[in-house]
CSV table of C-alpha atoms in Angstrom, one decimal:
chain,number,residue,atom,x,y,z
A,1,MET,CA,20.7,0.7,-18.7
A,2,ILE,CA,17.0,0.5,-19.4
A,3,CYS,CA,15.7,2.2,-16.2
A,4,LYS,CA,16.8,3.1,-12.7
A,5,THR,CA,14.8,3.3,-9.4
A,6,GLU,CA,15.5,5.3,-6.3
A,7,SER,CA,14.9,4.2,-2.7
A,8,PHE,CA,11.7,6.0,-1.7
A,9,GLY,CA,8.5,7.4,-3.2
A,10,ASN,CA,9.3,7.1,-6.9
A,11,ALA,CA,7.7,5.1,-9.7
A,12,TYR,CA,8.8,1.5,-10.0
A,13,PRO,CA,8.4,0.2,-13.6
A,14,TYR,CA,7.5,-3.3,-14.7
A,15,PHE,CA,9.7,-5.2,-17.1
A,16,VAL,CA,9.2,-8.2,-19.4
A,17,ARG,CA,11.9,-10.4,-20.9
A,18,GLN,CA,11.0,-11.6,-24.4
A,19,GLY,CA,13.7,-13.7,-26.0
A,20,GLU,CA,16.9,-11.7,-25.8
A,21,SER,CA,15.2,-8.4,-25.4
A,22,VAL,CA,13.9,-6.6,-22.3
A,23,ARG,CA,11.4,-3.9,-22.2
A,24,ALA,CA,10.1,-1.7,-19.3
A,25,TYR,CA,6.5,-0.5,-18.8
A,26,ALA,CA,5.0,2.1,-16.6
A,27,THR,CA,2.0,0.1,-15.5
A,28,ALA,CA,1.0,-3.5,-14.9
A,29,GLU,CA,-1.7,-3.3,-17.5
A,30,GLU,CA,0.9,-2.3,-20.2
A,31,ALA,CA,3.3,-5.0,-19.1
A,32,ILE,CA,0.8,-7.8,-19.1
A,33,GLN,CA,-0.6,-6.9,-22.5
A,34,ALA,CA,3.0,-7.0,-23.8
A,35,VAL,CA,3.2,-10.7,-22.9
A,36,PRO,CA,1.9,-13.2,-25.5
A,37,ARG,CA,-1.5,-14.5,-24.4
A,38,THR,CA,-0.4,-18.1,-24.0
A,39,ASP,CA,2.4,-16.9,-21.6
A,40,ARG,CA,0.1,-14.9,-19.3
A,41,ILE,CA,0.2,-17.6,-16.6
A,42,VAL,CA,-1.0,-16.5,-13.1
A,43,ASP,CA,1.6,-16.5,-10.4
A,44,PRO,CA,0.2,-18.4,-7.3
A,45,ALA,CA,3.2,-17.2,-5.1
A,46,GLY,CA,2.2,-13.6,-5.8
A,47,ILE,CA,-1.4,-14.3,-5.0
A,48,MET,CA,-0.4,-16.0,-1.7
A,49,GLU,CA,1.6,-12.9,-0.8
A,50,ILE,CA,-1.5,-10.8,-1.3
A,51,PHE,CA,-3.5,-13.0,1.0
A,52,ASN,CA,-0.6,-13.0,3.5
A,53,PHE,CA,0.6,-9.4,3.5
A,54,HIS,CA,-2.2,-7.6,1.6
A,55,HIS,CA,0.4,-6.8,-1.1
A,56,MET,CA,3.0,-8.6,-3.3
A,57,CYS,CA,6.7,-8.6,-2.4
A,58,GLY,CA,9.9,-8.4,-4.2
A,59,MET,CA,9.6,-8.3,-8.0
A,60,ARG,CA,6.5,-10.4,-8.3
A,61,SER,CA,3.3,-9.6,-10.2
A,62,LEU,CA,0.0,-11.4,-11.0
A,63,VAL,CA,1.6,-12.9,-14.1
A,64,GLN,CA,4.7,-15.1,-13.9
A,65,SER,CA,6.6,-13.5,-16.8
A,66,VAL,CA,6.0,-9.9,-15.6
A,67,LYS,CA,8.4,-8.5,-12.9
A,68,ARG,CA,8.4,-5.2,-11.1
A,69,MET,CA,11.6,-3.2,-10.4
A,70,PRO,CA,12.8,-3.2,-6.9
A,71,TRP,CA,14.0,0.0,-5.2
A,72,ARG,CA,17.6,1.2,-5.4
A,73,ALA,CA,18.2,-0.8,-8.6
A,74,GLU,CA,19.1,-0.6,-12.3
A,75,LEU,CA,17.7,-2.8,-15.1
A,76,THR,CA,20.5,-3.5,-17.7
A,77,GLU,CA,20.1,-4.1,-21.4
A,78,ASP,CA,20.6,-7.9,-20.9
A,79,GLY,CA,17.8,-8.0,-18.2
A,80,ALA,CA,20.0,-8.1,-15.1
A,81,ILE,CA,19.0,-6.3,-11.9
A,82,VAL,CA,21.9,-4.5,-10.3
A,83,ARG,CA,21.0,-3.3,-6.8
A,84,ARG,CA,22.8,-0.4,-5.0
A,85,PRO,CA,23.4,-0.4,-1.2
A,86,PRO,CA,20.7,1.4,0.8
A,87,ILE,CA,21.0,4.5,2.9
A,88,PRO,CA,22.6,3.3,6.2
A,89,HIS,CA,21.0,3.4,9.6
A,90,GLY,CA,22.7,5.0,12.6
A,91,LEU,CA,22.6,5.4,16.3
A,92,ALA,CA,22.9,9.2,16.7
A,93,HIS,CA,21.3,10.8,19.8
A,94,VAL,CA,20.0,14.3,19.1
A,95,ASP,CA,17.8,16.5,21.2
A,96,ALA,CA,14.2,16.2,20.0
A,97,ALA,CA,13.9,20.0,19.5
A,98,ALA,CA,17.1,20.1,17.5
A,99,ALA,CA,16.1,17.0,15.4
A,100,ALA,CA,12.7,18.7,14.7
A,101,LYS,CA,14.4,21.9,13.5
A,102,GLU,CA,16.7,19.9,11.2
A,103,LEU,CA,13.8,17.8,9.9
A,104,CYS,CA,11.8,20.8,9.0
A,105,ARG,CA,14.7,22.5,7.3
A,106,LEU,CA,15.4,19.4,5.1
A,107,LEU,CA,11.7,18.9,4.4
A,108,GLU,CA,11.3,22.5,3.3
A,109,ALA,CA,14.2,22.1,0.9
A,110,GLU,CA,12.7,18.9,-0.5
A,111,LEU,CA,9.3,20.5,-1.0
A,112,LEU,CA,10.6,23.6,-2.6
A,113,GLU,CA,12.6,21.6,-5.1
A,114,ALA,CA,9.6,19.4,-5.9
A,115,ILE,CA,7.4,22.4,-6.5
A,116,GLY,CA,9.8,24.3,-8.6
A,117,SER,CA,8.0,26.7,-11.0
A,118,ARG,CA,4.7,24.9,-11.0
A,119,LYS,CA,1.6,27.1,-10.8
A,120,LYS,CA,-0.8,24.9,-8.8
A,121,VAL,CA,0.0,22.4,-6.0
A,122,TYR,CA,-2.6,20.1,-4.4
A,123,VAL,CA,-1.7,19.0,-0.9
A,124,LEU,CA,-3.4,15.8,0.2
A,125,LEU,CA,-4.4,16.9,3.7
A,126,THR,CA,-6.0,14.7,6.4
A,127,GLY,CA,-6.3,14.8,10.2
A,128,GLY,CA,-3.1,12.9,10.5
A,129,LEU,CA,0.3,14.1,11.8
A,130,ASP,CA,2.3,13.7,8.6
A,131,SER,CA,0.2,15.8,6.2
A,132,ARG,CA,0.0,18.6,8.8
A,133,MET,CA,3.8,18.6,9.0
A,134,THR,CA,3.9,19.1,5.2
A,135,ALA,CA,1.2,21.8,5.5
A,136,GLY,CA,3.1,23.6,8.3
A,137,VAL,CA,6.4,23.5,6.3
A,138,LEU,CA,4.7,24.8,3.1
A,139,HIS,CA,3.0,27.6,5.1
A,140,ARG,CA,6.3,28.7,6.6
A,141,ALA,CA,7.9,28.7,3.2
A,142,ARG,CA,5.0,30.5,1.5
A,143,ALA,CA,7.0,33.5,0.5
A,144,GLN,CA,9.2,31.3,-1.6
A,145,ILE,CA,6.3,29.5,-3.3
A,146,GLY,CA,4.8,31.0,-6.4
A,147,ALA,CA,2.2,28.3,-6.9
A,148,GLU,CA,-1.5,28.3,-5.7
A,149,ILE,CA,-1.8,25.8,-3.0
A,150,VAL,CA,-5.1,23.8,-2.8
A,151,ALA,CA,-5.8,21.4,0.0
A,152,LEU,CA,-7.7,18.2,-0.9
A,153,THR,CA,-9.2,15.4,1.2
A,154,TRP,CA,-11.8,12.7,0.8
A,155,GLY,CA,-14.2,10.7,2.9
A,156,PHE,CA,-17.2,11.3,5.2
A,157,GLU,CA,-17.9,15.0,5.8
A,158,LYS,CA,-18.4,14.4,9.5
A,159,SER,CA,-15.1,12.6,10.0
A,160,ARG,CA,-12.2,14.0,12.0
A,161,ASP,CA,-9.9,13.6,8.9
A,162,VAL,CA,-12.1,15.9,6.8
A,163,GLN,CA,-12.8,18.4,9.5
A,164,TYR,CA,-9.3,18.8,10.7
A,165,ALA,CA,-8.0,19.1,7.1
A,166,ARG,CA,-10.6,21.9,6.6
A,167,ARG,CA,-9.4,23.7,9.7
A,168,ILE,CA,-5.8,23.7,8.6
A,169,ALA,CA,-6.7,24.9,5.1
A,170,ASP,CA,-8.9,27.7,6.5
A,171,ALA,CA,-6.2,28.8,8.9
A,172,TYR,CA,-3.7,29.0,6.0
A,173,GLY,CA,-6.1,30.6,3.5
A,174,TRP,CA,-5.9,27.7,1.1
A,175,ASN,CA,-8.8,26.7,-1.2
A,176,PHE,CA,-10.2,23.4,0.1
A,177,ILE,CA,-11.7,20.6,-1.9
A,178,HIS,CA,-13.6,17.8,-0.2
A,179,VAL,CA,-14.3,14.7,-2.3
A,180,PRO,CA,-17.1,12.5,-0.8
A,181,TYR,CA,-17.3,8.9,-2.0
A,182,GLY,CA,-19.2,5.8,-1.4
A,183,ALA,CA,-20.0,2.3,-2.8
A,184,ASP,CA,-20.0,3.4,-6.5
A,185,TRP,CA,-16.5,4.9,-6.2
A,186,THR,CA,-15.4,1.7,-4.5
A,187,TRP,CA,-16.5,-0.5,-7.3
A,188,ASP,CA,-14.8,1.7,-9.8
A,189,ASN,CA,-11.7,1.4,-7.8
A,190,VAL,CA,-12.0,-2.4,-7.7
A,191,GLU,CA,-12.2,-2.5,-11.5
A,192,CYS,CA,-9.4,0.0,-11.9
A,193,MET,CA,-7.1,-2.0,-9.6
A,194,ALA,CA,-7.9,-5.2,-11.4
A,195,THR,CA,-6.8,-3.8,-14.8
A,196,TRP,CA,-4.5,-0.7,-14.5
A,197,GLY,CA,-3.1,-2.1,-11.2
A,198,GLY,CA,-2.7,-5.7,-12.1
A,199,ALA,CA,-4.9,-6.8,-9.1
A,200,GLU,CA,-1.9,-6.4,-6.8
A,201,ILE,CA,-3.7,-4.9,-3.8
A,202,ALA,CA,-7.4,-4.4,-2.8
A,203,GLY,CA,-8.9,-1.6,-4.9
A,204,PHE,CA,-10.4,0.3,-2.1
A,205,HIS,CA,-6.9,1.7,-1.3
A,206,LEU,CA,-7.4,3.9,-4.3
A,207,HIS,CA,-9.8,6.0,-2.3
A,208,ALA,CA,-10.7,9.1,-4.5
A,209,MET,CA,-7.5,9.2,-6.5
A,210,ASN,CA,-9.3,9.1,-9.8
A,211,TRP,CA,-10.5,12.6,-9.0
A,212,PHE,CA,-7.2,13.9,-10.3
A,213,LYS,CA,-8.3,13.3,-13.8
A,214,ASN,CA,-9.6,16.8,-13.4
A,215,ALA,CA,-6.0,18.1,-12.8
A,216,SER,CA,-3.6,19.5,-15.3
A,217,LYS,CA,-0.5,17.6,-16.3
A,218,ASP,CA,1.5,20.6,-15.1
A,219,ASP,CA,0.1,20.5,-11.6
A,220,LEU,CA,1.7,18.8,-8.7
A,221,VAL,CA,0.1,16.6,-6.0
A,222,ILE,CA,2.0,16.3,-2.7
A,223,ALA,CA,1.3,13.3,-0.4
A,224,SER,CA,2.8,12.5,3.0
A,225,SER,CA,2.4,8.7,3.0
A,226,TYR,CA,6.0,8.2,4.0
A,227,GLY,CA,5.9,10.5,7.0
A,228,ASP,CA,4.8,7.8,9.5
A,229,SER,CA,7.6,5.4,8.4
A,230,VAL,CA,10.5,7.8,7.9
A,231,GLY,CA,9.6,10.5,10.4
A,232,ARG,CA,8.2,8.4,13.3
A,233,ALA,CA,9.4,4.9,12.4
A,234,GLU,CA,5.9,3.7,12.5
A,235,PHE,CA,4.2,1.1,10.2
A,236,SER,CA,0.5,0.6,10.5
A,237,GLY,CA,0.6,1.8,14.1
A,238,VAL,CA,3.6,-0.4,15.1
A,239,HIS,CA,6.9,1.2,16.0
A,240,LEU,CA,10.1,0.0,14.3
A,241,LEU,CA,11.4,-1.5,17.5
A,242,ASN,CA,8.3,-3.6,17.9
A,243,LEU,CA,8.2,-5.0,14.4
A,244,GLN,CA,8.3,-8.8,14.0
A,245,ARG,CA,10.1,-10.8,11.4
A,246,PRO,CA,7.9,-11.1,8.4
A,247,VAL,CA,6.8,-14.8,8.0
A,248,PRO,CA,5.1,-15.8,4.7
A,249,MET,CA,2.4,-18.4,5.1
A,250,ASN,CA,-0.7,-19.7,3.4
A,251,TYR,CA,-2.7,-18.0,6.2
A,252,THR,CA,-6.1,-18.2,4.6
A,253,GLY,CA,-5.7,-21.6,3.1
A,254,LEU,CA,-7.1,-20.3,-0.2
A,255,VAL,CA,-4.0,-21.3,-2.1
A,256,HIS,CA,-4.0,-25.0,-3.1
A,257,PRO,CA,-1.9,-27.3,-0.8
A,258,TYR,CA,-0.1,-28.7,-3.9
A,259,LEU,CA,1.3,-25.2,-4.5
A,260,GLU,CA,1.9,-24.2,-0.9
A,261,GLU,CA,5.5,-25.3,-0.3
A,262,ALA,CA,6.8,-23.9,-3.6
A,263,CYS,CA,4.9,-20.7,-3.1
A,264,LEU,CA,6.2,-20.3,0.5
A,265,CYS,CA,9.8,-20.8,-0.7
A,266,GLN,CA,9.4,-18.1,-3.3
A,267,ALA,CA,7.7,-15.7,-0.9
A,268,ARG,CA,10.5,-16.1,1.6
A,269,GLU,CA,13.0,-15.2,-1.1
A,270,ASP,CA,10.9,-12.2,-2.1
A,271,VAL,CA,10.8,-10.9,1.5
A,272,ALA,CA,14.5,-11.5,2.1
A,273,SER,CA,15.4,-9.6,-1.1
A,274,ALA,CA,14.4,-6.4,0.8
A,275,TRP,CA,17.5,-6.5,2.9
A,276,ASP,CA,20.0,-7.4,0.1
A,277,LEU,CA,23.2,-5.4,0.8
A,278,VAL,CA,21.9,-4.1,4.1
A,279,GLU,CA,24.7,-3.4,6.6
A,280,ASN,CA,25.1,-5.6,9.7
A,281,GLY,CA,23.0,-4.4,12.5
A,282,PRO,CA,19.9,-5.2,14.6
A,283,ASP,CA,17.1,-7.2,13.1
A,284,CYS,CA,14.8,-4.2,13.3
A,285,VAL,CA,16.8,-2.7,10.4
A,286,LYS,CA,16.0,-5.6,8.2
A,287,TRP,CA,12.3,-5.5,9.2
A,288,GLU,CA,12.3,-1.8,8.3
A,289,HIS,CA,13.7,-2.5,4.9
A,290,HIS,CA,11.0,-5.1,4.4
A,291,GLN,CA,8.3,-2.6,5.3
A,292,GLN,CA,9.8,0.1,3.0
A,293,GLU,CA,10.5,-2.0,0.0
A,294,ASN,CA,7.4,-4.3,0.2
A,295,TYR,CA,4.6,-2.6,2.2
A,296,MET,CA,5.4,1.0,1.3
A,297,ARG,CA,6.5,0.3,-2.3
A,298,ARG,CA,4.1,-2.5,-3.2
A,299,MET,CA,0.9,-1.3,-1.4
A,300,ILE,CA,0.9,2.3,-0.4
A,301,GLY,CA,3.1,3.4,-3.2
A,302,HIS,CA,1.3,1.3,-5.8
A,303,ALA,CA,-2.0,2.9,-4.8
A,304,MET,CA,-0.6,6.4,-4.9
A,305,ASP,CA,0.9,5.7,-8.3
A,306,ARG,CA,-2.6,6.1,-9.7
A,307,ILE,CA,-2.2,9.9,-9.3
A,308,ARG,CA,0.8,9.8,-11.6
A,309,VAL,CA,-1.5,8.8,-14.5
A,310,PHE,CA,-3.1,12.2,-14.4
A,311,THR,CA,-0.6,14.8,-13.1
A,312,GLY,CA,2.7,15.4,-11.3
A,313,PHE,CA,3.2,13.6,-8.0
A,314,HIS,CA,5.6,13.8,-5.1
A,315,GLN,CA,5.8,11.9,-1.8
A,316,ALA,CA,7.1,14.2,1.0
A,317,PHE,CA,9.7,12.8,3.4
A,318,THR,CA,11.5,10.8,0.6
A,319,SER,CA,14.5,13.0,-0.3
A,320,GLU,CA,17.8,11.4,0.4
A,321,PRO,CA,18.8,14.1,2.9
A,322,VAL,CA,15.6,13.7,4.9
A,323,VAL,CA,15.9,9.9,4.9
A,324,LYS,CA,19.6,9.9,5.7
A,325,PHE,CA,19.0,12.3,8.6
A,326,MET,CA,16.1,10.3,10.1
A,327,TRP,CA,17.7,6.9,9.5
A,328,GLY,CA,20.9,8.2,11.1
A,329,LEU,CA,19.1,8.7,14.4
A,330,CYS,CA,18.8,6.0,17.1
A,331,PRO,CA,15.5,4.2,16.5
A,332,MET,CA,14.3,5.1,20.0
A,333,MET,CA,14.5,8.8,19.0
A,334,ARG,CA,12.2,8.4,16.0
A,335,ASP,CA,8.9,9.0,17.7
A,336,GLY,CA,6.2,11.5,18.4
A,337,ALA,CA,8.5,13.8,20.3
A,338,ILE,CA,10.2,15.1,17.2
A,339,TYR,CA,6.9,15.8,15.6
A,340,ALA,CA,5.5,17.5,18.7
A,341,ASN,CA,8.6,19.8,18.7
A,342,ALA,CA,8.2,20.5,15.0
A,343,PHE,CA,4.6,21.6,15.4
A,344,ARG,CA,5.5,24.0,18.1
A,345,GLN,CA,8.3,25.4,16.0
A,346,LEU,CA,6.1,25.7,12.8
A,347,ASP,CA,2.7,26.8,14.2
A,348,ASP,CA,1.4,26.3,17.6
A,349,ARG,CA,-2.1,25.7,16.1
A,350,LEU,CA,-0.8,22.4,14.7
A,351,TYR,CA,0.4,21.4,18.1
A,352,ARG,CA,-3.0,22.0,19.6
A,353,LEU,CA,-5.1,20.5,16.8
A,354,PRO,CA,-6.3,17.0,17.7
A,355,TRP,CA,-5.0,14.0,15.9
A,356,ALA,CA,-7.7,12.2,13.8
A,357,ARG,CA,-6.6,8.8,15.0
A,358,THR,CA,-7.2,9.5,18.7
A,359,GLY,CA,-9.0,12.8,19.0
A,360,ILE,CA,-6.2,14.1,21.2
A,361,ALA,CA,-3.7,16.8,20.1
A,362,PRO,CA,0.1,16.4,20.2
A,363,ASP,CA,0.1,18.7,23.2
A,364,GLY,CA,-1.4,15.7,25.1
A,365,THR,CA,-4.2,17.7,26.7
A,366,THR,CA,-6.4,19.2,24.0
A,367,LYS,CA,-9.3,16.9,23.0
A,368,GLU,CA,-11.9,17.1,20.3
A,369,SER,CA,-15.1,18.6,21.8
A,370,ASP,CA,-17.4,17.6,18.9
A,371,ALA,CA,-18.5,14.1,19.8
A,372,SER,CA,-20.3,13.8,16.4
A,373,LEU,CA,-17.1,13.6,14.5
A,374,SER,CA,-16.1,10.0,13.5
A,375,GLY,CA,-12.7,8.5,13.6
A,376,ASP,CA,-13.5,6.7,10.3
A,377,TYR,CA,-13.7,8.4,7.0
A,378,HIS,CA,-15.0,5.5,5.0
A,379,ASP,CA,-17.1,2.3,5.4
A,380,TYR,CA,-15.6,-0.1,2.9
A,381,GLU,CA,-16.6,-3.2,4.8
A,382,ARG,CA,-20.3,-2.3,4.8
A,383,TRP,CA,-20.3,-1.1,1.2
A,384,CYS,CA,-18.7,-4.4,0.0
A,385,ARG,CA,-20.9,-6.7,2.1
A,386,ASN,CA,-24.1,-4.9,1.1
A,387,ASP,CA,-24.0,-2.5,-1.9
A,388,LEU,CA,-21.4,-4.4,-3.8
A,389,ALA,CA,-22.0,-8.0,-2.6
A,390,GLU,CA,-23.6,-9.4,-5.8
A,391,ARG,CA,-21.1,-7.9,-8.1
A,392,LEU,CA,-18.2,-9.1,-6.0
A,393,GLU,CA,-19.6,-12.6,-5.7
A,394,GLU,CA,-20.2,-12.8,-9.5
A,395,HIS,CA,-16.5,-12.5,-9.9
A,396,ALA,CA,-15.0,-14.0,-6.8
A,397,PHE,CA,-17.0,-17.2,-6.8
A,398,ASN,CA,-17.3,-18.5,-10.4
A,399,GLY,CA,-16.1,-21.6,-12.0
A,400,GLU,CA,-13.8,-19.9,-14.5
A,401,LEU,CA,-11.8,-18.3,-11.7
A,402,TYR,CA,-11.4,-21.7,-10.0
A,403,LYS,CA,-10.0,-23.1,-13.3
A,404,MET,CA,-7.0,-20.8,-12.8
A,405,GLY,CA,-5.7,-23.6,-10.6
A,406,PHE,CA,-4.5,-21.7,-7.5
A,407,LEU,CA,-7.6,-22.1,-5.4
A,408,PHE,CA,-8.4,-24.8,-2.9
A,409,ALA,CA,-12.1,-25.5,-3.3
A,410,PRO,CA,-13.1,-26.3,0.4
A,411,ILE,CA,-11.7,-23.1,1.7
A,412,TRP,CA,-13.0,-21.1,-1.2
A,413,ASN,CA,-16.5,-22.5,-0.7
A,414,ARG,CA,-16.3,-21.7,3.0
A,415,LEU,CA,-15.4,-18.1,2.3
A,416,TYR,CA,-18.4,-17.9,0.0
A,417,ARG,CA,-20.7,-19.1,2.7
A,418,ASN,CA,-19.4,-17.0,5.5
A,419,TRP,CA,-17.9,-13.7,4.2
A,420,ARG,CA,-21.1,-11.6,4.5
A,421,ARG,CA,-21.9,-12.8,8.1
A,422,VAL,CA,-18.6,-13.2,9.8
A,423,GLN,CA,-18.1,-10.6,12.6
A,424,GLY,CA,-15.3,-8.8,14.4
A,425,MET,CA,-11.7,-8.7,13.3
A,426,LYS,CA,-12.3,-11.6,10.8
A,427,ALA,CA,-14.8,-9.5,8.9
A,428,SER,CA,-12.4,-7.1,7.3
A,429,GLY,CA,-10.1,-9.9,6.3
A,430,ALA,CA,-12.9,-11.8,4.6
A,431,VAL,CA,-14.0,-8.8,2.7
A,432,ARG,CA,-10.5,-8.1,1.6
A,433,ASN,CA,-10.1,-11.7,0.3
A,434,VAL,CA,-13.3,-11.5,-1.6
A,435,VAL,CA,-12.2,-8.2,-3.2
A,436,VAL,CA,-8.9,-9.7,-4.2
A,437,LEU,CA,-10.5,-12.7,-5.7
A,438,ALA,CA,-13.0,-10.5,-7.6
A,439,GLN,CA,-10.1,-8.4,-9.0
A,440,ILE,CA,-8.2,-11.5,-10.1
A,441,ASP,CA,-11.2,-12.6,-12.0
A,442,ILE,CA,-11.7,-9.2,-13.7
A,443,ALA,CA,-8.0,-9.3,-14.6
A,444,ARG,CA,-8.5,-12.9,-15.9
A,445,ARG,CA,-11.2,-11.7,-18.3
A,446,LYS,CA,-9.5,-8.5,-19.3
A,447,PHE,CA,-6.1,-10.1,-20.0
A,448,GLN,CA,-7.1,-13.7,-20.9
A,449,LEU,CA,-4.9,-15.1,-18.1
A,450,GLN,CA,-3.9,-18.7,-18.2
A,451,PRO,CA,-4.0,-21.3,-15.3
A,452,CYS,CA,-1.0,-22.2,-13.3
A,453,ARG,CA,-2.2,-25.9,-13.0
A,454,ARG,CA,-5.1,-28.1,-13.8
A,455,SER,CA,-7.9,-27.7,-11.3
A,456,GLU,CA,-9.5,-30.8,-9.7
A,457,TYR,CA,-12.7,-29.7,-7.9
A,458,TRP,CA,-14.1,-33.0,-6.6
A,459,ARG,CA,-10.7,-34.3,-5.5
A,460,ASP,CA,-10.2,-31.0,-3.6
A,461,GLN,CA,-13.6,-31.5,-1.9
A,462,ILE,CA,-12.4,-34.9,-0.6
A,463,ARG,CA,-9.1,-33.6,0.5
A,464,GLY,CA,-10.9,-30.8,2.3
A,465,VAL,CA,-12.1,-33.2,4.9
A,466,ALA,CA,-8.6,-33.6,6.3
A,467,TRP,CA,-7.2,-30.2,5.3
A,468,PRO,CA,-8.4,-28.1,8.3
A,469,LEU,CA,-6.4,-30.3,10.7
A,470,VAL,CA,-3.3,-30.2,8.4
A,471,HIS,CA,-3.6,-26.4,8.1
A,472,GLN,CA,-3.8,-25.9,11.8
A,473,ILE,CA,-0.7,-28.1,12.4
A,474,ARG,CA,1.2,-26.0,9.8
A,475,ARG,CA,0.2,-22.8,11.4
A,476,PHE,CA,1.3,-24.1,14.8
A,477,ARG,CA,4.7,-25.1,13.5
A,478,THR,CA,5.3,-21.6,12.0
A,479,GLY,CA,4.4,-19.9,15.3
A,480,ASP,CA,1.0,-18.5,14.3
A,481,ARG,CA,-1.0,-19.7,17.3
C-alpha cells in the first residue's frame, strides 16, 4: 500500500502513474511537476466541474494524468484504488439535550487527542456557530490542556465575525490575533492557488491562511469547517433534507461544445463515485456523500490544506466517534436545536451571543445592538473587479490560454465584455469564472501545460451565432430553467 485516506478532514494526496510505477505527492504542484512536460495535458472535464460546482469532483485534477485520492481509500502498489465502506447513516431519535451532551463529550475527546502534548494551539474563531462550539468545549476542558490557546480570525475589523470572535477570546482569556486583508492578499492567493493548489478552486478561498508561515511546525491549528455539515447537516445554508441531486452541466457555456458530452459523462461518473458502497437508503444520504467527498474534500478541505504546509492542522467534528454518532441520528434531528442545547450546557454566554450570519443569538431573542457591524468580512467581488481587474484580465483573456483548446470563443468573449459591469447574483459568478480562468493561465505558464485539442477561433465565432439557442435548449432538457 502506498497511501491511505480517511473519511473526513484529513489530507488527500495526489498520485501519478508512470509506466508500471505509481507515486504519491502531497500537493498538486509536486504531482504536476512529476509528469513529463509533453504529458501535462489539461483536463476539460475537471475545468467544467469547477465552473459547475466551484470545485473538482472525484479524483480529477487540472492535468489528465494527475489524480487525487478519494476519501476512505487505499492506493496499492499497482496503482489500484480500493475503497472502504463509509460510516453508515441511521434513524435514531434522541432528545436534543441528550444529543448535545454526547456531542460535546465526543468532541472534547477528539480535541484533547488532537492537541496531545503541543505547547501552542491556534483556534480559527469566527462569529459562526461551529467555531464557538469548539471554543466552548476547549474552555470547558482547559484544566486538561497544557497548551497556550490563541484565537485567530481574519477579515474586516468592523465585521460581526471579527467582533464576535474577539468577544469569545476576551471572555476566555485567550490571546487574540486579527489578520486584516484586502486586494493584495487576494492576488497572492490567486497566484498561490494556481501553482500550489493546481487551480482547483478560486484562490480567494485561501483567505489569510498564508499567515501561518509565522507559526512553528510544532504548533496546531484547529478549524471547525466540518461543524455545519456533520453537526447540523447543513451545506452552504441548505439542510440535508433539502439537498437536490447534483447535476453536472456546462452551465456557463465556457467549455467548448465539441468537448461537452464527453466532459459531462466523466463529470457524472465523478459525482456518482461519492456514493460507492453506500448503504441503501434515502436519496439524501447519497447527496450528503457527494457534499462531503466533493464539496468538503475538494473545496473547503483543499483550501484549508494550505495551513498544513506551515504547521499542524486538525479539523474539529471529524473523528469517527463524532461522525458515527451524528450520522446515526435521524436527519430531522441534526439541526440547530442540538447546538442551542450544547451552548447552554457549555456556557450560557455562547447561547446569548449573536450569530454572525443573522445578527441573532441562538436563544432566538438577543440581537446585535451595534448597527455598524457588517455581516460581510471581505469584499472579494469589488477587489477583483476594481483593484485586480487588469491583472486578472491579462491572464484570463489572452490568446495563449485560448490555445489550450477547452474554451468556446463566443462565450469567452462575452465574459470579457460583461464581467466588470454585470450586477446582482450573476456578478459573483462572473468574477469567480474570471478568477478561475486567470489561475488556469498562471498554471499554464508555470507548468508548461499542453492543450487538450486544437483551437479554432474563427470557426467558433461562426458557431457562436447558433450556440445561445442550443445552450438554452440543453439547459431546459436538464431541468435548469
